[in-house]
CSV table of C-alpha atoms and ligand atoms in Angstrom, one decimal:
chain,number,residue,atom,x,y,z
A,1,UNK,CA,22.7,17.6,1.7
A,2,UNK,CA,24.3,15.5,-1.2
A,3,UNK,CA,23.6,11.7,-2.4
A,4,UNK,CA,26.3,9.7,-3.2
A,5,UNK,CA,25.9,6.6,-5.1
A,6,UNK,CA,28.3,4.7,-6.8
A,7,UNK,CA,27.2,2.1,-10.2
A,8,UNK,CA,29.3,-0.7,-11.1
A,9,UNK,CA,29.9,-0.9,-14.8
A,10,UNK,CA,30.9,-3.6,-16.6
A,11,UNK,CA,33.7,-3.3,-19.5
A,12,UNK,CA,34.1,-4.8,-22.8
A,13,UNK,CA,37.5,-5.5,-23.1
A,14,UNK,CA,39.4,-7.7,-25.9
A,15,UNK,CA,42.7,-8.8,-25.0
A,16,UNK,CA,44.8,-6.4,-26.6
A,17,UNK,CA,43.0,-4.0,-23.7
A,18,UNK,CA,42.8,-6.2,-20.8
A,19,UNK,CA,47.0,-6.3,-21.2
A,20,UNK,CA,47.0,-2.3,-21.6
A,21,UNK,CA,44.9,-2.6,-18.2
A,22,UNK,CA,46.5,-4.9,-16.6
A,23,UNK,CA,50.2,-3.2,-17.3
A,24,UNK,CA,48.4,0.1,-16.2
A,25,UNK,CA,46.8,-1.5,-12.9
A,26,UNK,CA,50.4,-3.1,-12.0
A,27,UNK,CA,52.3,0.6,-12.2
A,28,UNK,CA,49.4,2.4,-10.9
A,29,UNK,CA,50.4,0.5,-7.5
A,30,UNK,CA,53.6,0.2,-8.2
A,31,UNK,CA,53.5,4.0,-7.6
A,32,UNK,CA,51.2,3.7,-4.9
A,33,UNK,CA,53.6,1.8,-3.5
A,34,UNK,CA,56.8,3.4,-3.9
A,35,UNK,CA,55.1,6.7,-2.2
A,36,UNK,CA,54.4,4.7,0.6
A,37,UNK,CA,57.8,3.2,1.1
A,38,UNK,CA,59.0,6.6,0.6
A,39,UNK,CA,56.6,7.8,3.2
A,40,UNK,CA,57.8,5.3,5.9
A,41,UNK,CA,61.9,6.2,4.8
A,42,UNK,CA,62.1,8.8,7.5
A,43,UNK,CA,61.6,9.2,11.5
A,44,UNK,CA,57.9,10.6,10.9
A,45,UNK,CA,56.0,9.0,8.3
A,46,UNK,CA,55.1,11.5,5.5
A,47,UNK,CA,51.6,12.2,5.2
A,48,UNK,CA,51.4,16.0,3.0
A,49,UNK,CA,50.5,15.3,-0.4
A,50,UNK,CA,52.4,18.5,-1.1
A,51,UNK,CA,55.4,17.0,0.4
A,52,UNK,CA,55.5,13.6,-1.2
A,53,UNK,CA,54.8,15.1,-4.7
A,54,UNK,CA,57.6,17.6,-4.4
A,55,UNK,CA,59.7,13.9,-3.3
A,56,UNK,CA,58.6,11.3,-5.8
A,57,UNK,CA,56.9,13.0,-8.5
A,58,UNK,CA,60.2,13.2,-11.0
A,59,UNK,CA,61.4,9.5,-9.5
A,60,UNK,CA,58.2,8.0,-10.1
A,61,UNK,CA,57.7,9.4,-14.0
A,62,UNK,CA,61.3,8.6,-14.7
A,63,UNK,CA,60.9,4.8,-13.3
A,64,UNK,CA,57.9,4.6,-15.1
A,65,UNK,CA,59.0,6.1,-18.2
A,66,UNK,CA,56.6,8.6,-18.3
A,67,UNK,CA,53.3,7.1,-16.6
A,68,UNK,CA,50.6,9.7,-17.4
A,69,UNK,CA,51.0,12.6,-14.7
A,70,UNK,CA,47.4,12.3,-13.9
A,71,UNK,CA,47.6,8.7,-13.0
A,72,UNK,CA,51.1,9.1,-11.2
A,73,UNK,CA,49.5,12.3,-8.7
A,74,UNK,CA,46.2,9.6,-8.1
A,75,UNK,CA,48.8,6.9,-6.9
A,76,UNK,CA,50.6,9.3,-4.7
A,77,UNK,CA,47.4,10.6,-3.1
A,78,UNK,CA,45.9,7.0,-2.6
A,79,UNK,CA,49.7,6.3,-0.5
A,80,UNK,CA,49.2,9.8,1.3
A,81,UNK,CA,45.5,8.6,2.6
A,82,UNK,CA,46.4,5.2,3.1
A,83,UNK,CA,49.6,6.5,5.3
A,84,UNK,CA,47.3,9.4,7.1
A,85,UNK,CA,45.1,6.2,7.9
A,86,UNK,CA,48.0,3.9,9.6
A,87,UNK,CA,49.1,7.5,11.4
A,88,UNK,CA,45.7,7.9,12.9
A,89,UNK,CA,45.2,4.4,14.0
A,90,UNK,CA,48.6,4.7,15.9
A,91,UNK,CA,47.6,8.2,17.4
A,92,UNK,CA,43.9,6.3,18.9
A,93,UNK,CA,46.8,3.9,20.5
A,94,UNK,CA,45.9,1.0,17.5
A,95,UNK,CA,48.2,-1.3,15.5
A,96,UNK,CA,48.7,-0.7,11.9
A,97,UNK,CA,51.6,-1.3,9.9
A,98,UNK,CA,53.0,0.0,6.3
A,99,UNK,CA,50.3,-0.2,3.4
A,100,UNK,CA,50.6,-2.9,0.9
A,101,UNK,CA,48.6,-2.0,-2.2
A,102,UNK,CA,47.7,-5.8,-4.0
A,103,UNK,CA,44.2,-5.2,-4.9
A,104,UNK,CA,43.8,-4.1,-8.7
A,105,UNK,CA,42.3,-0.7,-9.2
A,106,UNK,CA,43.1,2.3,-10.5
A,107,UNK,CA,41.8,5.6,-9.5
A,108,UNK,CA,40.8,7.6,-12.5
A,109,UNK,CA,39.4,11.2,-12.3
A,110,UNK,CA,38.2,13.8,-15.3
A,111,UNK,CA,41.5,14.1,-16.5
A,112,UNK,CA,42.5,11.0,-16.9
A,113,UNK,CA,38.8,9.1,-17.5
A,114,UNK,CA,36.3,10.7,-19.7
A,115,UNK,CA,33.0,8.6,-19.3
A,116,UNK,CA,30.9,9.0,-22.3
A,117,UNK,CA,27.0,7.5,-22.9
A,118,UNK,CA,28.3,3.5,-24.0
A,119,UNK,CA,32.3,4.0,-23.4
A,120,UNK,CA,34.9,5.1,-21.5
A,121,UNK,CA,38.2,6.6,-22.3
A,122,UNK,CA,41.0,5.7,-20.1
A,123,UNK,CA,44.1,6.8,-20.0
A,124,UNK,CA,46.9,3.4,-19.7
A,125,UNK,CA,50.4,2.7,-19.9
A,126,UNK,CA,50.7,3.4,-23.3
A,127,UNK,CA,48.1,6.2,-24.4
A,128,UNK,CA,44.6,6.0,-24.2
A,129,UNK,CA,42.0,3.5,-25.0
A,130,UNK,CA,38.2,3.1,-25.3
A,131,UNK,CA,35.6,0.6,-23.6
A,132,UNK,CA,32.5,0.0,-24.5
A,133,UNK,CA,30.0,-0.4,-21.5
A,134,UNK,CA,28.0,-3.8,-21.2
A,135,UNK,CA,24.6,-2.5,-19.6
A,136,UNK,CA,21.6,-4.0,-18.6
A,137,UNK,CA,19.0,-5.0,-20.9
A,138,UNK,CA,16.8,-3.5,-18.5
A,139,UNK,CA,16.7,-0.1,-19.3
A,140,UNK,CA,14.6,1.8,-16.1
A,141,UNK,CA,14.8,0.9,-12.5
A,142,UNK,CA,18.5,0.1,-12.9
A,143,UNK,CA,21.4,1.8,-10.5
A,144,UNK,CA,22.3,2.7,-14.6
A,145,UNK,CA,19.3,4.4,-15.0
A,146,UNK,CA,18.4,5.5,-11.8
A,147,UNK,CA,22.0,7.5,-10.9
A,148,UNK,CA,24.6,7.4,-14.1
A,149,UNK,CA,22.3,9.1,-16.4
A,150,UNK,CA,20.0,10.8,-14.2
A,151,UNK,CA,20.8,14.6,-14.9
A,152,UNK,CA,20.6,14.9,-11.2
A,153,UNK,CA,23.4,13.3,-10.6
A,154,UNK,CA,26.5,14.5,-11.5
A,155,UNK,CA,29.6,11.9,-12.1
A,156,UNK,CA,32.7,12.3,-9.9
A,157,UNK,CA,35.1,10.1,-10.7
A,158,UNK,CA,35.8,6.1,-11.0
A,159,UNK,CA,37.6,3.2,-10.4
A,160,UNK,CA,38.8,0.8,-12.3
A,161,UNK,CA,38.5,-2.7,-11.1
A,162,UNK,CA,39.6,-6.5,-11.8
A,163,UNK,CA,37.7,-9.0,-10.4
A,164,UNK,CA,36.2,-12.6,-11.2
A,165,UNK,CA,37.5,-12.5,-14.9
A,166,UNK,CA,36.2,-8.8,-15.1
A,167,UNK,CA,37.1,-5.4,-15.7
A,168,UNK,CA,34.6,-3.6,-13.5
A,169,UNK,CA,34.2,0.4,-13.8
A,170,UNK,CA,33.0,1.8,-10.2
A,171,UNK,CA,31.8,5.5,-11.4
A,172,UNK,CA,31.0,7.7,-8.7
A,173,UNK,CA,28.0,10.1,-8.8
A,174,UNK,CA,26.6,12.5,-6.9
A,175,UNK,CA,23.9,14.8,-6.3
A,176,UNK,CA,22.4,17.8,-4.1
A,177,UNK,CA,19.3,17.5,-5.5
A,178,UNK,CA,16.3,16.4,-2.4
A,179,UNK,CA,14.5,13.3,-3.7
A,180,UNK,CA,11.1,14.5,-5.2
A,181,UNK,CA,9.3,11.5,-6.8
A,182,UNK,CA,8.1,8.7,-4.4
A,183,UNK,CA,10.0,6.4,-6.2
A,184,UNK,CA,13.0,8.4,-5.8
A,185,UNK,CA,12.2,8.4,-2.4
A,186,UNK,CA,12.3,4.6,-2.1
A,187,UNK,CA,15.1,4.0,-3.5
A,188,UNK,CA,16.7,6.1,-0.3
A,189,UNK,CA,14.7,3.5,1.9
A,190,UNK,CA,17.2,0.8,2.9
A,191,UNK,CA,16.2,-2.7,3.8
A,192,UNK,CA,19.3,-4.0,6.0
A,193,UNK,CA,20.6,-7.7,5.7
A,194,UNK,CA,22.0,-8.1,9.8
A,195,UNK,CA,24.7,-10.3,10.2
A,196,UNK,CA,26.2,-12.3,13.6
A,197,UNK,CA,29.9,-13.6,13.6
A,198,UNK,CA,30.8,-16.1,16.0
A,199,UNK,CA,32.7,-19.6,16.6
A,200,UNK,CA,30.5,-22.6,16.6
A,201,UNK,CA,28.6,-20.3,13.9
A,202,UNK,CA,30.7,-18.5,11.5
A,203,UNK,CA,27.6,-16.1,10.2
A,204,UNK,CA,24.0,-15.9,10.9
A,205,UNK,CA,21.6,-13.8,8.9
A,206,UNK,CA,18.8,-12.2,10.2
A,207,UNK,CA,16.8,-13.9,6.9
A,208,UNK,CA,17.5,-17.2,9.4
A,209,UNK,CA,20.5,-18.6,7.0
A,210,UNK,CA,23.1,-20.1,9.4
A,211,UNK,CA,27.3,-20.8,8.0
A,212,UNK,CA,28.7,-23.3,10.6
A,213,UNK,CA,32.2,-23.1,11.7
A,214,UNK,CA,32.1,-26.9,11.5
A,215,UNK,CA,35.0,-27.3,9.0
A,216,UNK,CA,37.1,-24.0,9.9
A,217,UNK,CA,37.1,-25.1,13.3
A,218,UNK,CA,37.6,-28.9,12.4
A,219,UNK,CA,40.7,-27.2,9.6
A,220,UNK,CA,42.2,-25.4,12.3
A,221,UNK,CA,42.4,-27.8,14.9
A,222,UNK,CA,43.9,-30.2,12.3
A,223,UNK,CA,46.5,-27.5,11.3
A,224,UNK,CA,47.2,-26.6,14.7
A,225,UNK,CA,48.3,-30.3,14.8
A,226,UNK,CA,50.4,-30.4,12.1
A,227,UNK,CA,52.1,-27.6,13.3
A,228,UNK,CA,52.6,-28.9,16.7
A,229,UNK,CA,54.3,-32.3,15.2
A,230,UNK,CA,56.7,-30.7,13.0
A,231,UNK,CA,57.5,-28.0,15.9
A,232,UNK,CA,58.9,-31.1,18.2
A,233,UNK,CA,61.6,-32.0,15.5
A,234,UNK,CA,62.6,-28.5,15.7
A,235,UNK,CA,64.7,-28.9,12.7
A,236,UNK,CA,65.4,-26.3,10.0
A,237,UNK,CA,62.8,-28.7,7.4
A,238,UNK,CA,60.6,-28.8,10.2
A,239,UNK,CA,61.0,-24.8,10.5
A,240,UNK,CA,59.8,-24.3,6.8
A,241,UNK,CA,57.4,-26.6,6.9
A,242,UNK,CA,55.6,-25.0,9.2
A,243,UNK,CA,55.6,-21.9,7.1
A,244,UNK,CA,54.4,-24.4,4.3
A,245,UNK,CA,51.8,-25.5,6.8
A,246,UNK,CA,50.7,-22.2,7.4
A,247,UNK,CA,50.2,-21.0,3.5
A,248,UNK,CA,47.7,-24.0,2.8
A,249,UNK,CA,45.8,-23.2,5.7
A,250,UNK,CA,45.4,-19.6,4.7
A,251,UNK,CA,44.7,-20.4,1.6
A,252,UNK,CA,42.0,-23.4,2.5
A,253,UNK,CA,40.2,-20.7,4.7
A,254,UNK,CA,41.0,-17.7,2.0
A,255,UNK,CA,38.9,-20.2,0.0
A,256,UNK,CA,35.9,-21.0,2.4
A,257,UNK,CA,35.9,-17.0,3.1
A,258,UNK,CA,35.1,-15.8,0.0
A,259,UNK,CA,32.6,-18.7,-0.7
A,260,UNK,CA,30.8,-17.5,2.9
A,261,UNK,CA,31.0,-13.0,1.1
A,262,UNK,CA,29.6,-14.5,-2.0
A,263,UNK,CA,26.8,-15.9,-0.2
A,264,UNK,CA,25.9,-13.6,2.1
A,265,UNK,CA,26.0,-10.7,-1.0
A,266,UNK,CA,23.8,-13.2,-2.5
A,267,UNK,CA,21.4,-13.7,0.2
A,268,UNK,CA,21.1,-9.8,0.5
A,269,UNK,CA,20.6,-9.7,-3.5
A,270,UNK,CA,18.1,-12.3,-3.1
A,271,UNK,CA,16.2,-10.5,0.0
A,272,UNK,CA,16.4,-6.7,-1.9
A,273,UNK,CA,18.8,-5.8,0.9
A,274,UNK,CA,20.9,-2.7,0.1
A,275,UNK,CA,23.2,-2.9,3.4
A,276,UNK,CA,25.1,-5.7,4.6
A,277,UNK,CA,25.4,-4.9,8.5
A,278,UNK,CA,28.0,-6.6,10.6
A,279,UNK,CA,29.4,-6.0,14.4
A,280,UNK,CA,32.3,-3.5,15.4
A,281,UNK,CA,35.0,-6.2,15.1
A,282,UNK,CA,36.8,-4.8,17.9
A,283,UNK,CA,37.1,-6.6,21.0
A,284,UNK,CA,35.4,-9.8,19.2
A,285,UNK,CA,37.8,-12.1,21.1
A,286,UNK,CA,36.6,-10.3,24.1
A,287,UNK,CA,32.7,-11.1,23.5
A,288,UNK,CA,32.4,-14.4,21.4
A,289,UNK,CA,35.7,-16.1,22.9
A,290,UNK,CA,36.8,-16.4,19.4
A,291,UNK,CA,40.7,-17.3,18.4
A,292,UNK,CA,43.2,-14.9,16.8
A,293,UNK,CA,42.4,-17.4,13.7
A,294,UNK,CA,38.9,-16.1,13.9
A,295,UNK,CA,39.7,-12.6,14.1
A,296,UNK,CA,41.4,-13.0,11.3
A,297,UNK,CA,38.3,-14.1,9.6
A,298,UNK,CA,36.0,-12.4,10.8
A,299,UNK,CA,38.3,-9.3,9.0
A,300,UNK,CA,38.2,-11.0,5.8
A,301,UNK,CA,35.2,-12.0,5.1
A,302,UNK,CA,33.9,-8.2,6.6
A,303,UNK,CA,36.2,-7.2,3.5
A,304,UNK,CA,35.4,-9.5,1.1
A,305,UNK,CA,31.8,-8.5,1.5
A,306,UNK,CA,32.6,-5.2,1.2
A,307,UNK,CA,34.3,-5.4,-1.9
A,308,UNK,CA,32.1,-7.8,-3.4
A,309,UNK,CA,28.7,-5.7,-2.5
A,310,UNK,CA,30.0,-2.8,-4.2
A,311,UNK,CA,29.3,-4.3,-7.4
A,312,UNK,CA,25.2,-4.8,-6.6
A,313,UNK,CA,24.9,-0.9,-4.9
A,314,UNK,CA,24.9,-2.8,-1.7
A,315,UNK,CA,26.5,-1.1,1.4
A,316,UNK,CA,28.5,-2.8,4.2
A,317,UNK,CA,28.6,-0.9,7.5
A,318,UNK,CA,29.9,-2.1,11.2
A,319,UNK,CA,27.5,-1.3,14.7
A,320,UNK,CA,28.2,-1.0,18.1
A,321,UNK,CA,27.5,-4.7,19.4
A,322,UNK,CA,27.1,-3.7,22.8
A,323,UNK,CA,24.2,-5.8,24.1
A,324,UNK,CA,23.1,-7.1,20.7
A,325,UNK,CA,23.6,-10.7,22.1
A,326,UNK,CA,21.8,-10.0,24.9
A,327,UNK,CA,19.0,-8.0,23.9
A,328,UNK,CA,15.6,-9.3,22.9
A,329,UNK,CA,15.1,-8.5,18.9
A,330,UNK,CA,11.1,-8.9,20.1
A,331,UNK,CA,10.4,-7.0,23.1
A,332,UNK,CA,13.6,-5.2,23.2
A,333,UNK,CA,14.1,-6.1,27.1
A,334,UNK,CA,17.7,-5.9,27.9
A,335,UNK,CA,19.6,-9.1,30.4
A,336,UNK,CA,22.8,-11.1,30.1
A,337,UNK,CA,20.4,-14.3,31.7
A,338,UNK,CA,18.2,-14.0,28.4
A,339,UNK,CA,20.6,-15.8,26.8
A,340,UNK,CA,22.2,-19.7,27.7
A,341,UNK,CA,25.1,-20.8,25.3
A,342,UNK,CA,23.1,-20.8,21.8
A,343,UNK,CA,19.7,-20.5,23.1
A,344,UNK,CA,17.6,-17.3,23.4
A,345,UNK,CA,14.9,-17.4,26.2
A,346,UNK,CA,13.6,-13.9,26.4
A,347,UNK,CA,12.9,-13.3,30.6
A,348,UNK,CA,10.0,-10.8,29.7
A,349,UNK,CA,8.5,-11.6,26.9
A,350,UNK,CA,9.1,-15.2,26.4
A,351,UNK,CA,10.6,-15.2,23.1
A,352,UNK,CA,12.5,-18.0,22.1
A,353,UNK,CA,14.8,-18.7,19.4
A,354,UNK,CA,18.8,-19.1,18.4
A,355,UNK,CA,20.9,-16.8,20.2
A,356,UNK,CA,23.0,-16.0,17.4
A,357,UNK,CA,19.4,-15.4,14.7
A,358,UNK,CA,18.2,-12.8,17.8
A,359,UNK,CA,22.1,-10.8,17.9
A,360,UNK,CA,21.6,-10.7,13.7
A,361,UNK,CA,18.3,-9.6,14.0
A,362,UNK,CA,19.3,-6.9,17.0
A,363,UNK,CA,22.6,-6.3,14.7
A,364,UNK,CA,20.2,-4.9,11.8
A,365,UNK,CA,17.6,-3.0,14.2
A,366,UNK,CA,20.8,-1.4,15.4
A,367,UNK,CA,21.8,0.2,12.0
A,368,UNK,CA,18.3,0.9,11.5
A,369,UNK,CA,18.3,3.3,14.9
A,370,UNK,CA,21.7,4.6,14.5
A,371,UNK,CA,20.4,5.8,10.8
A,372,UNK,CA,17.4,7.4,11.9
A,373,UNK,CA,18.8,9.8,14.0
A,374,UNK,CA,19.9,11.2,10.6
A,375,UNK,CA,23.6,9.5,10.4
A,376,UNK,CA,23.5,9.4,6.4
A,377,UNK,CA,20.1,11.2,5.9
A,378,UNK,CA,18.3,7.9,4.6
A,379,UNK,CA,15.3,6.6,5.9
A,380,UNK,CA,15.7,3.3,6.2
A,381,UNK,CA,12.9,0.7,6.0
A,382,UNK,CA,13.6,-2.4,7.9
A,383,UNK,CA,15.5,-5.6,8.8
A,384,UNK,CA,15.3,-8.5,6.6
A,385,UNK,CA,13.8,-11.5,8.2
A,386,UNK,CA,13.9,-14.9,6.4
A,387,UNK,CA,10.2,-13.7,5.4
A,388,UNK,CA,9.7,-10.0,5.1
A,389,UNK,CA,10.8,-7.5,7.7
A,390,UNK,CA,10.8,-6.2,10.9
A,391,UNK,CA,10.8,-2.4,11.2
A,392,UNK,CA,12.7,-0.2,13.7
A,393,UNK,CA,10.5,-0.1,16.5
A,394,UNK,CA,10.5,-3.9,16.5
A,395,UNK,CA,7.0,-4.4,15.3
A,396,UNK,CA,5.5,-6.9,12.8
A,397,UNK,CA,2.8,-5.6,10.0
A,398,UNK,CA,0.9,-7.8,7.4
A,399,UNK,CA,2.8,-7.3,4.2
A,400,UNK,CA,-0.2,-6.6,2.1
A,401,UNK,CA,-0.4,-3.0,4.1
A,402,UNK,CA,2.7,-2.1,4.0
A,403,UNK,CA,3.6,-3.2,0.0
A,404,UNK,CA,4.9,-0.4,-1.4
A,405,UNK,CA,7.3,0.5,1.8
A,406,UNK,CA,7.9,-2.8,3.6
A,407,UNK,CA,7.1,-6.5,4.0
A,408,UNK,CA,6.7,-8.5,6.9
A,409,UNK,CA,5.7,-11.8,7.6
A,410,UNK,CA,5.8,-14.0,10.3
A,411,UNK,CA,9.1,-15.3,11.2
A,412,UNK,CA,9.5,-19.0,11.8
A,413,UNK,CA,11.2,-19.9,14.8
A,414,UNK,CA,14.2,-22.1,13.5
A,415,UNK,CA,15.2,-23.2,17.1
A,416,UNK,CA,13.5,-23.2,20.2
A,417,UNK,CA,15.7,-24.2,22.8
A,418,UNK,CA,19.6,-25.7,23.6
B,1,ZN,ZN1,11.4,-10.2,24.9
């Protein structure tokens, strides 16, 4: 069976390039786009690539004047996957609605990117034009040097990215070659960051790092207030600022969101994590009690993290939850009474602690389980604990034994009680 990996590369663009890019990157969705509203034109929504090709293809060159072909059939098959996506959400009886393509990338294959040692050669708006790539100046034990030019892997495509000031190439490798070197093998073990979302916390990390919902709780009760003052004049000013209401607060939580993805990708950095697990966000309202507003946050700072991870090798993956807030992350023993509000009181064992640190912790073991069953083919190693790890079966060792697969420490017991 294959392993995928895919290395973030950093480009060195001058300006001159970075406005070639960014005039590609807006018509590359601009076409992605205009497939997609094609798509949705009819009674069915279009999903055969065939089909919209044979639609749009001559449209989309001529509004474009000329885009490079290769670029223009990527667009159309990003809208054709993005539109089979929405399809299949509605046939599971799920919401979706058209695709809006805002996030700058564009999908480049061998025809249309040809990845050399140091540079690239992409094709843009106008012609092509070379990057140099900035590397490490690490040279071994880098996801550079490990995957991109391991003759075992094979490169199969790439993205290119904008994001934080950068232009970011994801390349996409891929081999069917079994791991033979222990270190090879290592690098398939996967120490998993857990991750609890909930309302009077926001996150909790299984490392023990706690994000309140202090201030997005305070910022939407305040909000909510606004909004219910201006509603009573129930004039047409009132009626717009409302909306006007509504765009600062997205963008005041936008904000806090990404701070929360940059610090839990940091915190799994910092921890030697490579996956980020979170809970199934379905039915969150139903478990936690949370709002529509926290939903809604929980979604974007799920994607935020995604996104943001990418960059470090890091994976994000969604568990079941079922039970994870009940279950004990020591003993394993299984009771809605274990838990009272924010306090964990294990009935069996005795364990104590936070209830939402025990659901992160049970979060990680989860992934851990589903993934040794042979989900992905890794082997994974353990979940991070603010010191060390705990392995699958739930079970502490000294870290000194268990060096060159896993530490574990003791963890500390950041609260004891309600
Ligand atoms: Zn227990």
């Amino acid at each position: 069976m294959g392993v995928r990996r895919t290395v973030p590369v950093k480009l060195d663009v001058d300006s001159d390039g970075a406005a070639l890019l960014e005039d590609t990157v807006d018509t590359f969705l601009w076409c992605a786009q205009y497939v997609t509203d094609h798509a949705f034109e009819g009674e069915y929504v279009t999903t055969s690539k065939t089909t919209l090709d044979d639609e749009t293809y001559d449209e989309v060159r001529e509004a474009t004047d000329g885009f490079n072909g290769g670029l223009v059939q990527a667009a159309r098959n990003k809208a054709a996957e993005a539109c089979k996506s929405v399809v299949a959400r509605w046939k599971n009886g799920k919401k979706a609605s058209k695709p809006h393509f805002t996030s700058p990338h564009v999908v480049y294959d061998h025809r249309t990117a040809t990845l050399h040692d140091d540079h690239v050669g992409l094709a843009t708006t106008d012609g092509r034009i070379e990057a140099d790539y900035v590397l490490p100046d690490k040279a071994s034990d880098t996801p550079h040097a490990d995957y991109l030019f391991s003759d075992e892997y094979e490169t199969t495509g790439s993205e290119l990215h904008y994001s934080n000031g950068n232009w970011m190439l994801h390349i996409h490798c891929k081999t069917d070659v079994e791991p033979d070197t222990s270190k090879q093998a290592t690098t398939e073990n996967r120490t998993v960051l857990g991750v609890d979302l909930g309302v009077n916390n926001l996150a909790v990390a299984s490392t023990g790092t706690f994000w309140t919902g202090n201030e997005f709780n305070h910022w939407r009760r305040e909000y909510e207030k606004r909004r219910g003052d201006l509603q009573e004049h129930g004039t047409r000013w009132a009626h717009e600022n409302i909306q006007s209401v509504g765009r600062k607060e997205e963008g005041r939580f936008t904000m806090t969101l990404h701070r929360i993805s940059n610090e839990l990708v940091a915190e799994a950095r910092d921890h030697g994590c490579s996956v980020i697990a979170f809970e199934e966000l379905t039915n969150i309202r139903d478990r936690t009690g949370a709002s529509w507003g926290h939903k809604w946050a929980f979604t974007r700072l799920y994607e935020y993290a995604e996104y943001k991870a990418v960059e470090y090798g890091i994976d994000v993956a969604q568990v079941d939850p079922e039970n994870t807030s009940r279950r004990c992350s020591h003993c394993g023993f299984t009771h809605p009474d274990n838990r009272e509000s924010e306090s964990f009181a294990c009935l069996k064992c005795g364990y104590l602690n936070h209830a939402d640190y025990d659901a992160a912790k049970n979060i990680g073991l989860r992934y851990l389980r589903r993934n040794q069953t042979g989900d992905d083919g890794g082997a994974p190693l353990g979940v991070r604990l603010n010191s060390g790890t705990l392995n699958v079966n739930g079970e502490y060792e000294s870290p000194a034994s268990t060096e060159a697969r896993t530490g574990v420490h003791a963890e500390s017991h950041l609260f004891t009680g309600g």
